[in-house]
Amino acid sequence: MRNCRGFTTIEALAVFSVFLMVSVSLLPSFLYIKLEDQQLLIKRQVLSQLHDDLIEIAYGEHQENPENHNHQESKMGVEVMYTFTKETELTKGCAEWKDAKQKEHEVCLYAFPAKQ
């Protein structure tokens, strides 16, 4: 009579090796997605801060000299430089930073001055 009381060592080893191959092939993808998610979160925070600063300049006391509002701050461990310049009748605000891969990013927004 045949013994049917469970897996043999070979079958267990084959299942474990398949599980290990799938895990090893998917792990880099999950890490890349997590890193990109963090970079997107930083970009959203930078754009939100830039927008808020431009609104403050357009309606505040820095309307004539937006260069006085230039500043640098840290977002989630990343140093971001905010610069503002007057271009014709528009105010241009730019943010520059380096991501975890040391790739440089720059985003710019424009604002019309508030009606006096």
mmCIF file of N, CA, C and O in Angstrom, residues 4-109:
data_model
loop_
_atom_site.group_PDB
_atom_site.id
_atom_site.type_symbol
_atom_site.label_atom_id
_atom_site.label_comp_id
_atom_site.label_asym_id
_atom_site.label_seq_id
_atom_site.Cartn_x
_atom_site.Cartn_y
_atom_site.Cartn_z
ATOM 1 N N CYS A 4 0.412 8.060 1.681
ATOM 2 C CA CYS A 4 -0.096 9.348 1.208
ATOM 3 C C CYS A 4 -0.318 10.300 2.375
ATOM 4 O O CYS A 4 -1.370 10.907 2.511
ATOM 5 N N ARG A 5 0.659 10.469 3.236
ATOM 6 C CA ARG A 5 0.469 11.285 4.417
ATOM 7 C C ARG A 5 1.071 12.684 4.305
ATOM 8 O O ARG A 5 1.286 13.332 5.309
ATOM 9 N N GLY A 6 1.362 13.222 3.140
ATOM 10 C CA GLY A 6 1.876 14.583 3.043
ATOM 11 C C GLY A 6 2.833 14.768 1.881
ATOM 12 O O GLY A 6 2.998 13.899 1.035
ATOM 13 N N PHE A 7 3.447 15.957 1.856
ATOM 14 C CA PHE A 7 4.396 16.303 0.800
ATOM 15 C C PHE A 7 5.719 15.605 1.013
ATOM 16 O O PHE A 7 6.143 15.376 2.149
ATOM 17 N N THR A 8 6.374 15.345 -0.079
ATOM 18 C CA THR A 8 7.739 14.854 0.021
ATOM 19 C C THR A 8 8.670 16.062 0.082
ATOM 20 O O THR A 8 8.280 17.198 -0.175
ATOM 21 N N THR A 9 9.876 15.839 0.415
ATOM 22 C CA THR A 9 10.857 16.927 0.522
ATOM 23 C C THR A 9 11.062 17.605 -0.825
ATOM 24 O O THR A 9 11.188 18.830 -0.890
ATOM 25 N N ILE A 10 11.052 16.874 -1.888
ATOM 26 C CA ILE A 10 11.250 17.432 -3.226
ATOM 27 C C ILE A 10 10.102 18.356 -3.594
ATOM 28 O O ILE A 10 10.316 19.449 -4.144
ATOM 29 N N GLU A 11 8.884 17.958 -3.299
ATOM 30 C CA GLU A 11 7.737 18.808 -3.614
ATOM 31 C C GLU A 11 7.778 20.112 -2.806
ATOM 32 O O GLU A 11 7.499 21.190 -3.314
ATOM 33 N N ALA A 12 8.114 20.022 -1.537
ATOM 34 C CA ALA A 12 8.210 21.215 -0.690
ATOM 35 C C ALA A 12 9.322 22.135 -1.183
ATOM 36 O O ALA A 12 9.178 23.365 -1.196
ATOM 37 N N LEU A 13 10.436 21.563 -1.597
ATOM 38 C CA LEU A 13 11.549 22.355 -2.125
ATOM 39 C C LEU A 13 11.168 23.049 -3.429
ATOM 40 O O LEU A 13 11.526 24.215 -3.661
ATOM 41 N N ALA A 14 10.415 22.369 -4.285
ATOM 42 C CA ALA A 14 9.974 22.968 -5.549
ATOM 43 C C ALA A 14 9.020 24.128 -5.299
ATOM 44 O O ALA A 14 9.131 25.196 -5.913
ATOM 45 N N VAL A 15 8.082 23.972 -4.369
ATOM 46 C CA VAL A 15 7.144 25.056 -4.045
ATOM 47 C C VAL A 15 7.893 26.237 -3.441
ATOM 48 O O VAL A 15 7.634 27.391 -3.783
ATOM 49 N N PHE A 16 8.823 25.979 -2.555
ATOM 50 C CA PHE A 16 9.606 27.054 -1.944
ATOM 51 C C PHE A 16 10.436 27.803 -2.981
ATOM 52 O O PHE A 16 10.531 29.031 -2.940
ATOM 53 N N SER A 17 11.023 27.094 -3.930
ATOM 54 C CA SER A 17 11.843 27.763 -4.953
ATOM 55 C C SER A 17 10.980 28.623 -5.883
ATOM 56 O O SER A 17 11.390 29.721 -6.274
ATOM 57 N N VAL A 18 9.774 28.175 -6.213
ATOM 58 C CA VAL A 18 8.861 28.979 -7.029
ATOM 59 C C VAL A 18 8.459 30.246 -6.265
ATOM 60 O O VAL A 18 8.465 31.355 -6.808
ATOM 61 N N PHE A 19 8.114 30.086 -4.990
ATOM 62 C CA PHE A 19 7.757 31.234 -4.156
ATOM 63 C C PHE A 19 8.921 32.224 -4.064
ATOM 64 O O PHE A 19 8.732 33.438 -4.155
ATOM 65 N N LEU A 20 10.116 31.731 -3.898
ATOM 66 C CA LEU A 20 11.301 32.581 -3.792
ATOM 67 C C LEU A 20 11.568 33.332 -5.098
ATOM 68 O O LEU A 20 11.888 34.532 -5.077
ATOM 69 N N MET A 21 11.412 32.677 -6.246
ATOM 70 C CA MET A 21 11.636 33.335 -7.539
ATOM 71 C C MET A 21 10.616 34.451 -7.768
ATOM 72 O O MET A 21 10.964 35.534 -8.233
ATOM 73 N N VAL A 22 9.361 34.204 -7.425
ATOM 74 C CA VAL A 22 8.332 35.233 -7.580
ATOM 75 C C VAL A 22 8.619 36.408 -6.655
ATOM 76 O O VAL A 22 8.531 37.576 -7.059
ATOM 77 N N SER A 23 8.999 36.139 -5.420
ATOM 78 C CA SER A 23 9.294 37.203 -4.459
ATOM 79 C C SER A 23 10.479 38.052 -4.908
ATOM 80 O O SER A 23 10.431 39.286 -4.838
ATOM 81 N N VAL A 24 11.536 37.397 -5.353
ATOM 82 C CA VAL A 24 12.740 38.114 -5.768
ATOM 83 C C VAL A 24 12.485 38.947 -7.033
ATOM 84 O O VAL A 24 13.040 40.024 -7.194
ATOM 85 N N SER A 25 11.628 38.484 -7.899
ATOM 86 C CA SER A 25 11.362 39.250 -9.125
ATOM 87 C C SER A 25 10.423 40.429 -8.870
ATOM 88 O O SER A 25 10.486 41.435 -9.572
ATOM 89 N N LEU A 26 9.538 40.361 -7.874
ATOM 90 C CA LEU A 26 8.596 41.441 -7.602
ATOM 91 C C LEU A 26 9.124 42.490 -6.621
ATOM 92 O O LEU A 26 8.675 43.633 -6.636
ATOM 93 N N LEU A 27 10.067 42.147 -5.784
ATOM 94 C CA LEU A 27 10.583 43.074 -4.780
ATOM 95 C C LEU A 27 11.157 44.359 -5.369
ATOM 96 O O LEU A 27 10.824 45.452 -4.896
ATOM 97 N N PRO A 28 11.993 44.325 -6.414
ATOM 98 C CA PRO A 28 12.488 45.579 -6.990
ATOM 99 C C PRO A 28 11.375 46.473 -7.542
ATOM 100 O O PRO A 28 11.447 47.700 -7.435
ATOM 101 N N SER A 29 10.345 45.864 -8.093
ATOM 102 C CA SER A 29 9.222 46.652 -8.611
ATOM 103 C C SER A 29 8.504 47.384 -7.480
ATOM 104 O O SER A 29 8.156 48.559 -7.608
ATOM 105 N N PHE A 30 8.276 46.706 -6.368
ATOM 106 C CA PHE A 30 7.621 47.343 -5.229
ATOM 107 C C PHE A 30 8.471 48.466 -4.656
ATOM 108 O O PHE A 30 7.955 49.521 -4.284
ATOM 109 N N LEU A 31 9.779 48.277 -4.590
ATOM 110 C CA LEU A 31 10.668 49.323 -4.080
ATOM 111 C C LEU A 31 10.680 50.534 -5.009
ATOM 112 O O LEU A 31 10.671 51.686 -4.559
ATOM 113 N N TYR A 32 10.678 50.304 -6.318
ATOM 114 C CA TYR A 32 10.654 51.398 -7.286
ATOM 115 C C TYR A 32 9.343 52.176 -7.187
ATOM 116 O O TYR A 32 9.340 53.409 -7.211
ATOM 117 N N ILE A 33 8.230 51.459 -7.044
ATOM 118 C CA ILE A 33 6.936 52.131 -6.912
ATOM 119 C C ILE A 33 6.894 52.961 -5.645
ATOM 120 O O ILE A 33 6.400 54.092 -5.646
ATOM 121 N N LYS A 34 7.440 52.469 -4.556
ATOM 122 C CA LYS A 34 7.466 53.215 -3.294
ATOM 123 C C LYS A 34 8.315 54.478 -3.430
ATOM 124 O O LYS A 34 7.927 55.547 -2.947
ATOM 125 N N LEU A 35 9.462 54.380 -4.093
ATOM 126 C CA LEU A 35 10.327 55.545 -4.298
ATOM 127 C C LEU A 35 9.640 56.588 -5.176
ATOM 128 O O LEU A 35 9.667 57.792 -4.874
ATOM 129 N N GLU A 36 8.995 56.160 -6.244
ATOM 130 C CA GLU A 36 8.286 57.093 -7.125
ATOM 131 C C GLU A 36 7.103 57.739 -6.412
ATOM 132 O O GLU A 36 6.799 58.910 -6.637
ATOM 133 N N ASP A 37 6.437 56.997 -5.553
ATOM 134 C CA ASP A 37 5.329 57.550 -4.778
ATOM 135 C C ASP A 37 5.822 58.660 -3.849
ATOM 136 O O ASP A 37 5.190 59.709 -3.723
ATOM 137 N N GLN A 38 6.980 58.439 -3.227
ATOM 138 C CA GLN A 38 7.554 59.458 -2.345
ATOM 139 C C GLN A 38 7.952 60.698 -3.149
ATOM 140 O O GLN A 38 7.726 61.824 -2.700
ATOM 141 N N GLN A 39 8.529 60.515 -4.339
ATOM 142 C CA GLN A 39 8.913 61.658 -5.170
ATOM 143 C C GLN A 39 7.686 62.442 -5.625
ATOM 144 O O GLN A 39 7.706 63.673 -5.676
ATOM 145 N N LEU A 40 6.609 61.752 -5.939
ATOM 146 C CA LEU A 40 5.379 62.425 -6.330
ATOM 147 C C LEU A 40 4.785 63.208 -5.165
ATOM 148 O O LEU A 40 4.278 64.320 -5.349
ATOM 149 N N LEU A 41 4.865 62.664 -3.964
ATOM 150 C CA LEU A 41 4.386 63.369 -2.780
ATOM 151 C C LEU A 41 5.186 64.650 -2.560
ATOM 152 O O LEU A 41 4.605 65.712 -2.273
ATOM 153 N N ILE A 42 6.500 64.589 -2.713
ATOM 154 C CA ILE A 42 7.335 65.785 -2.571
ATOM 155 C C ILE A 42 6.954 66.815 -3.626
ATOM 156 O O ILE A 42 6.817 68.008 -3.318
ATOM 157 N N LYS A 43 6.771 66.386 -4.870
ATOM 158 C CA LYS A 43 6.411 67.317 -5.935
ATOM 159 C C LYS A 43 5.076 67.999 -5.651
ATOM 160 O O LYS A 43 4.926 69.201 -5.866
ATOM 161 N N ARG A 44 4.094 67.239 -5.163
ATOM 162 C CA ARG A 44 2.798 67.839 -4.827
ATOM 163 C C ARG A 44 2.925 68.863 -3.712
ATOM 164 O O ARG A 44 2.314 69.929 -3.764
ATOM 165 N N GLN A 45 3.733 68.567 -2.705
ATOM 166 C CA GLN A 45 3.927 69.508 -1.605
ATOM 167 C C GLN A 45 4.646 70.765 -2.074
ATOM 168 O O GLN A 45 4.304 71.869 -1.657
ATOM 169 N N VAL A 46 5.641 70.606 -2.948
ATOM 170 C CA VAL A 46 6.375 71.755 -3.479
ATOM 171 C C VAL A 46 5.445 72.641 -4.314
ATOM 172 O O VAL A 46 5.447 73.866 -4.176
ATOM 173 N N LEU A 47 4.649 72.027 -5.184
ATOM 174 C CA LEU A 47 3.718 72.803 -6.009
ATOM 175 C C LEU A 47 2.683 73.523 -5.147
ATOM 176 O O LEU A 47 2.332 74.676 -5.430
ATOM 177 N N SER A 48 2.206 72.892 -4.115
ATOM 178 C CA SER A 48 1.237 73.521 -3.221
ATOM 179 C C SER A 48 1.860 74.726 -2.510
ATOM 180 O O SER A 48 1.248 75.797 -2.428
ATOM 181 N N GLN A 49 3.086 74.560 -2.019
ATOM 182 C CA GLN A 49 3.775 75.671 -1.350
ATOM 183 C C GLN A 49 4.059 76.802 -2.324
ATOM 184 O O GLN A 49 3.881 77.978 -1.990
ATOM 185 N N LEU A 50 4.475 76.476 -3.537
ATOM 186 C CA LEU A 50 4.748 77.482 -4.558
ATOM 187 C C LEU A 50 3.474 78.254 -4.895
ATOM 188 O O LEU A 50 3.491 79.483 -5.009
ATOM 189 N N HIS A 51 2.373 77.552 -5.038
ATOM 190 C CA HIS A 51 1.085 78.196 -5.317
ATOM 191 C C HIS A 51 0.700 79.141 -4.178
ATOM 192 O O HIS A 51 0.309 80.291 -4.414
ATOM 193 N N ASP A 52 0.835 78.675 -2.941
ATOM 194 C CA ASP A 52 0.492 79.510 -1.787
ATOM 195 C C ASP A 52 1.379 80.755 -1.720
ATOM 196 O O ASP A 52 0.901 81.861 -1.433
ATOM 197 N N ASP A 53 2.671 80.590 -1.995
ATOM 198 C CA ASP A 53 3.583 81.739 -1.993
ATOM 199 C C ASP A 53 3.228 82.739 -3.086
ATOM 200 O O ASP A 53 3.283 83.953 -2.860
ATOM 201 N N LEU A 54 2.876 82.244 -4.275
ATOM 202 C CA LEU A 54 2.497 83.152 -5.364
ATOM 203 C C LEU A 54 1.212 83.920 -5.038
ATOM 204 O O LEU A 54 1.102 85.111 -5.358
ATOM 205 N N ILE A 55 0.262 83.273 -4.401
ATOM 206 C CA ILE A 55 -0.963 83.959 -3.986
ATOM 207 C C ILE A 55 -0.626 85.051 -2.970
ATOM 208 O O ILE A 55 -1.129 86.178 -3.042
ATOM 209 N N GLU A 56 0.250 84.724 -2.035
ATOM 210 C CA GLU A 56 0.668 85.701 -1.029
ATOM 211 C C GLU A 56 1.375 86.889 -1.665
ATOM 212 O O GLU A 56 1.162 88.031 -1.273
ATOM 213 N N ILE A 57 2.207 86.623 -2.664
ATOM 214 C CA ILE A 57 2.907 87.719 -3.356
ATOM 215 C C ILE A 57 1.919 88.545 -4.168
ATOM 216 O O ILE A 57 1.981 89.778 -4.159
ATOM 217 N N ALA A 58 1.012 87.888 -4.871
ATOM 218 C CA ALA A 58 0.066 88.605 -5.733
ATOM 219 C C ALA A 58 -0.862 89.508 -4.934
ATOM 220 O O ALA A 58 -1.265 90.572 -5.416
ATOM 221 N N TYR A 59 -1.208 89.108 -3.721
ATOM 222 C CA TYR A 59 -2.148 89.880 -2.918
ATOM 223 C C TYR A 59 -1.502 90.554 -1.707
ATOM 224 O O TYR A 59 -2.175 91.225 -0.943
ATOM 225 N N GLY A 60 -0.194 90.374 -1.514
ATOM 226 C CA GLY A 60 0.467 90.899 -0.322
ATOM 227 C C GLY A 60 1.382 92.070 -0.613
ATOM 228 O O GLY A 60 1.325 92.704 -1.667
ATOM 229 N N GLU A 61 2.290 92.292 0.353
ATOM 230 C CA GLU A 61 3.166 93.460 0.240
ATOM 231 C C GLU A 61 4.376 93.240 -0.657
ATOM 232 O O GLU A 61 5.081 94.176 -0.993
ATOM 233 N N HIS A 62 4.649 92.008 -1.078
ATOM 234 C CA HIS A 62 5.805 91.729 -1.947
ATOM 235 C C HIS A 62 5.441 91.862 -3.426
ATOM 236 O O HIS A 62 6.183 91.395 -4.282
ATOM 237 N N GLN A 63 4.350 92.501 -3.722
ATOM 238 C CA GLN A 63 3.854 92.565 -5.090
ATOM 239 C C GLN A 63 4.839 93.284 -6.018
ATOM 240 O O GLN A 63 5.061 92.864 -7.141
ATOM 241 N N GLU A 64 5.446 94.363 -5.558
ATOM 242 C CA GLU A 64 6.375 95.130 -6.397
ATOM 243 C C GLU A 64 7.747 94.473 -6.474
ATOM 244 O O GLU A 64 8.389 94.501 -7.511
ATOM 245 N N ASN A 65 8.226 93.903 -5.392
ATOM 246 C CA ASN A 65 9.541 93.252 -5.352
ATOM 247 C C ASN A 65 9.391 91.806 -4.879
ATOM 248 O O ASN A 65 9.657 91.501 -3.717
ATOM 249 N N PRO A 66 9.001 90.905 -5.769
ATOM 250 C CA PRO A 66 8.824 89.503 -5.329
ATOM 251 C C PRO A 66 10.137 88.825 -4.981
ATOM 252 O O PRO A 66 10.143 87.799 -4.310
ATOM 253 N N GLU A 67 11.281 89.407 -5.403
ATOM 254 C CA GLU A 67 12.583 88.811 -5.086
ATOM 255 C C GLU A 67 12.828 88.788 -3.577
ATOM 256 O O GLU A 67 13.621 87.985 -3.085
ATOM 257 N N ASN A 68 12.170 89.672 -2.836
ATOM 258 C CA ASN A 68 12.321 89.701 -1.382
ATOM 259 C C ASN A 68 11.698 88.479 -0.712
ATOM 260 O O ASN A 68 11.921 88.240 0.459
ATOM 261 N N HIS A 69 10.929 87.734 -1.451
ATOM 262 C CA HIS A 69 10.227 86.566 -0.904
ATOM 263 C C HIS A 69 10.965 85.256 -1.200
ATOM 264 O O HIS A 69 10.474 84.176 -0.846
ATOM 265 N N ASN A 70 12.145 85.306 -1.857
ATOM 266 C CA ASN A 70 12.920 84.087 -2.143
ATOM 267 C C ASN A 70 13.290 83.399 -0.833
ATOM 268 O O ASN A 70 13.665 84.063 0.139
ATOM 269 N N HIS A 71 13.199 82.085 -0.811
ATOM 270 C CA HIS A 71 13.569 81.348 0.385
ATOM 271 C C HIS A 71 13.880 79.890 0.056
ATOM 272 O O HIS A 71 13.619 79.421 -1.042
ATOM 273 N N GLN A 72 14.471 79.212 1.035
ATOM 274 C CA GLN A 72 14.812 77.797 0.901
ATOM 275 C C GLN A 72 14.241 77.076 2.116
ATOM 276 O O GLN A 72 14.319 77.570 3.236
ATOM 277 N N GLU A 73 13.639 75.920 1.884
ATOM 278 C CA GLU A 73 13.117 75.128 2.991
ATOM 279 C C GLU A 73 13.236 73.647 2.670
ATOM 280 O O GLU A 73 13.516 73.256 1.536
ATOM 281 N N SER A 74 13.014 72.836 3.680
ATOM 282 C CA SER A 74 13.151 71.391 3.545
ATOM 283 C C SER A 74 11.773 70.729 3.514
ATOM 284 O O SER A 74 10.916 71.029 4.338
ATOM 285 N N LYS A 75 11.562 69.855 2.542
ATOM 286 C CA LYS A 75 10.343 69.059 2.422
ATOM 287 C C LYS A 75 10.732 67.589 2.464
ATOM 288 O O LYS A 75 11.373 67.086 1.546
ATOM 289 N N MET A 76 10.379 66.922 3.543
ATOM 290 C CA MET A 76 10.665 65.488 3.702
ATOM 291 C C MET A 76 12.150 65.173 3.488
ATOM 292 O O MET A 76 12.509 64.213 2.821
ATOM 293 N N GLY A 77 13.019 66.012 4.029
ATOM 294 C CA GLY A 77 14.457 65.796 3.925
ATOM 295 C C GLY A 77 15.078 66.263 2.627
ATOM 296 O O GLY A 77 16.257 66.041 2.398
ATOM 297 N N VAL A 78 14.312 66.929 1.762
ATOM 298 C CA VAL A 78 14.820 67.418 0.481
ATOM 299 C C VAL A 78 14.839 68.946 0.530
ATOM 300 O O VAL A 78 13.842 69.573 0.870
ATOM 301 N N GLU A 79 15.980 69.552 0.222
ATOM 302 C CA GLU A 79 16.095 71.008 0.224
ATOM 303 C C GLU A 79 15.487 71.568 -1.064
ATOM 304 O O GLU A 79 15.859 71.155 -2.163
ATOM 305 N N VAL A 80 14.555 72.509 -0.914
ATOM 306 C CA VAL A 80 13.859 73.116 -2.045
ATOM 307 C C VAL A 80 14.133 74.611 -2.022
ATOM 308 O O VAL A 80 13.969 75.271 -0.987
ATOM 309 N N MET A 81 14.559 75.163 -3.165
ATOM 310 C CA MET A 81 14.824 76.593 -3.300
ATOM 311 C C MET A 81 13.690 77.234 -4.087
ATOM 312 O O MET A 81 13.408 76.829 -5.218
ATOM 313 N N TYR A 82 13.029 78.216 -3.482
ATOM 314 C CA TYR A 82 11.939 78.955 -4.118
ATOM 315 C C TYR A 82 12.456 80.321 -4.547
ATOM 316 O O TYR A 82 13.010 81.057 -3.733
ATOM 317 N N THR A 83 12.289 80.637 -5.836
ATOM 318 C CA THR A 83 12.703 81.947 -6.346
ATOM 319 C C THR A 83 11.526 82.598 -7.067
ATOM 320 O O THR A 83 10.745 81.924 -7.735
ATOM 321 N N PHE A 84 11.445 83.924 -6.930
ATOM 322 C CA PHE A 84 10.350 84.682 -7.519
ATOM 323 C C PHE A 84 10.928 85.878 -8.259
ATOM 324 O O PHE A 84 11.809 86.563 -7.746
ATOM 325 N N THR A 85 10.433 86.106 -9.483
ATOM 326 C CA THR A 85 10.886 87.235 -10.291
ATOM 327 C C THR A 85 9.684 87.904 -10.939
ATOM 328 O O THR A 85 8.644 87.292 -11.130
ATOM 329 N N LYS A 86 9.871 89.167 -11.272
ATOM 330 C CA LYS A 86 8.835 89.929 -11.955
ATOM 331 C C LYS A 86 9.151 89.868 -13.443
ATOM 332 O O LYS A 86 10.233 90.232 -13.876
ATOM 333 N N GLU A 87 8.211 89.389 -14.246
ATOM 334 C CA GLU A 87 8.363 89.341 -15.703
ATOM 335 C C GLU A 87 7.193 90.104 -16.309
ATOM 336 O O GLU A 87 6.059 89.641 -16.223
ATOM 337 N N THR A 88 7.479 91.220 -16.938
ATOM 338 C CA THR A 88 6.473 92.156 -17.466
ATOM 339 C C THR A 88 5.420 92.379 -16.394
ATOM 340 O O THR A 88 5.734 92.881 -15.328
ATOM 341 N N GLU A 89 4.191 91.965 -16.612
ATOM 342 C CA GLU A 89 3.163 92.164 -15.591
ATOM 343 C C GLU A 89 2.919 90.926 -14.745
ATOM 344 O O GLU A 89 2.170 90.953 -13.783
ATOM 345 N N LEU A 90 3.557 89.828 -15.070
ATOM 346 C CA LEU A 90 3.381 88.577 -14.328
ATOM 347 C C LEU A 90 4.477 88.382 -13.295
ATOM 348 O O LEU A 90 5.591 88.877 -13.444
ATOM 349 N N THR A 91 4.166 87.627 -12.272
ATOM 350 C CA THR A 91 5.162 87.205 -11.293
ATOM 351 C C THR A 91 5.428 85.724 -11.530
ATOM 352 O O THR A 91 4.503 84.919 -11.572
ATOM 353 N N LYS A 92 6.707 85.391 -11.703
ATOM 354 C CA LYS A 92 7.105 84.008 -11.958
ATOM 355 C C LYS A 92 7.705 83.430 -10.685
ATOM 356 O O LYS A 92 8.602 84.016 -10.088
ATOM 357 N N GLY A 93 7.194 82.277 -10.281
ATOM 358 C CA GLY A 93 7.731 81.565 -9.126
ATOM 359 C C GLY A 93 8.233 80.204 -9.548
ATOM 360 O O GLY A 93 7.533 79.473 -10.240
ATOM 361 N N CYS A 94 9.452 79.890 -9.154
ATOM 362 C CA CYS A 94 10.055 78.596 -9.506
ATOM 363 C C CYS A 94 10.556 77.891 -8.250
ATOM 364 O O CYS A 94 10.989 78.540 -7.294
ATOM 365 N N ALA A 95 10.499 76.580 -8.274
ATOM 366 C CA ALA A 95 11.030 75.752 -7.192
ATOM 367 C C ALA A 95 12.000 74.753 -7.806
ATOM 368 O O ALA A 95 11.709 74.145 -8.827
ATOM 369 N N GLU A 96 13.162 74.610 -7.171
ATOM 370 C CA GLU A 96 14.197 73.686 -7.650
ATOM 371 C C GLU A 96 14.611 72.768 -6.510
ATOM 372 O O GLU A 96 14.755 73.210 -5.372
ATOM 373 N N TRP A 97 14.795 71.468 -6.827
ATOM 374 C CA TRP A 97 15.248 70.506 -5.833
ATOM 375 C C TRP A 97 15.856 69.311 -6.528
ATOM 376 O O TRP A 97 15.684 69.103 -7.709
ATOM 377 N N LYS A 98 16.608 68.508 -5.757
ATOM 378 C CA LYS A 98 17.175 67.246 -6.238
ATOM 379 C C LYS A 98 16.464 66.112 -5.524
ATOM 380 O O LYS A 98 16.235 66.166 -4.318
ATOM 381 N N ASP A 99 16.118 65.057 -6.285
ATOM 382 C CA ASP A 99 15.431 63.922 -5.682
ATOM 383 C C ASP A 99 16.437 62.916 -5.122
ATOM 384 O O ASP A 99 17.637 63.178 -5.081
ATOM 385 N N ALA A 100 15.952 61.771 -4.686
ATOM 386 C CA ALA A 100 16.800 60.749 -4.074
ATOM 387 C C ALA A 100 17.826 60.183 -5.059
ATOM 388 O O ALA A 100 18.869 59.692 -4.656
ATOM 389 N N LYS A 101 17.523 60.263 -6.349
ATOM 390 C CA LYS A 101 18.451 59.779 -7.377
ATOM 391 C C LYS A 101 19.400 60.879 -7.847
ATOM 392 O O LYS A 101 20.077 60.719 -8.848
ATOM 393 N N GLN A 102 19.400 62.034 -7.158
ATOM 394 C CA GLN A 102 20.200 63.216 -7.489
ATOM 395 C C GLN A 102 19.819 63.820 -8.835
ATOM 396 O O GLN A 102 20.622 64.474 -9.484
ATOM 397 N N LYS A 103 18.601 63.591 -9.255
ATOM 398 C CA LYS A 103 18.082 64.193 -10.479
ATOM 399 C C LYS A 103 17.473 65.542 -10.112
ATOM 400 O O LYS A 103 16.713 65.645 -9.158
ATOM 401 N N GLU A 104 17.817 66.572 -10.887
ATOM 402 C CA GLU A 104 17.325 67.917 -10.596
ATOM 403 C C GLU A 104 15.932 68.121 -11.190
ATOM 404 O O GLU A 104 15.660 67.702 -12.305
ATOM 405 N N HIS A 105 15.072 68.761 -10.402
ATOM 406 C CA HIS A 105 13.712 69.076 -10.827
ATOM 407 C C HIS A 105 13.491 70.571 -10.687
ATOM 408 O O HIS A 105 14.025 71.207 -9.776
ATOM 409 N N GLU A 106 12.693 71.120 -11.598
ATOM 410 C CA GLU A 106 12.309 72.524 -11.513
ATOM 411 C C GLU A 106 10.874 72.655 -12.023
ATOM 412 O O GLU A 106 10.528 72.114 -13.070
ATOM 413 N N VAL A 107 10.050 73.343 -11.252
ATOM 414 C CA VAL A 107 8.687 73.651 -11.664
ATOM 415 C C VAL A 107 8.477 75.155 -11.490
ATOM 416 O O VAL A 107 9.002 75.756 -10.569
ATOM 417 N N CYS A 108 7.729 75.742 -12.429
ATOM 418 C CA CYS A 108 7.468 77.176 -12.384
ATOM 419 C C CYS A 108 5.968 77.427 -12.548
ATOM 420 O O CYS A 108 5.294 76.734 -13.305
ATOM 421 N N LEU A 109 5.487 78.422 -11.843
ATOM 422 C CA LEU A 109 4.108 78.876 -11.959
ATOM 423 C C LEU A 109 4.125 80.391 -12.139
ATOM 424 O O LEU A 109 5.076 81.058 -11.751
#
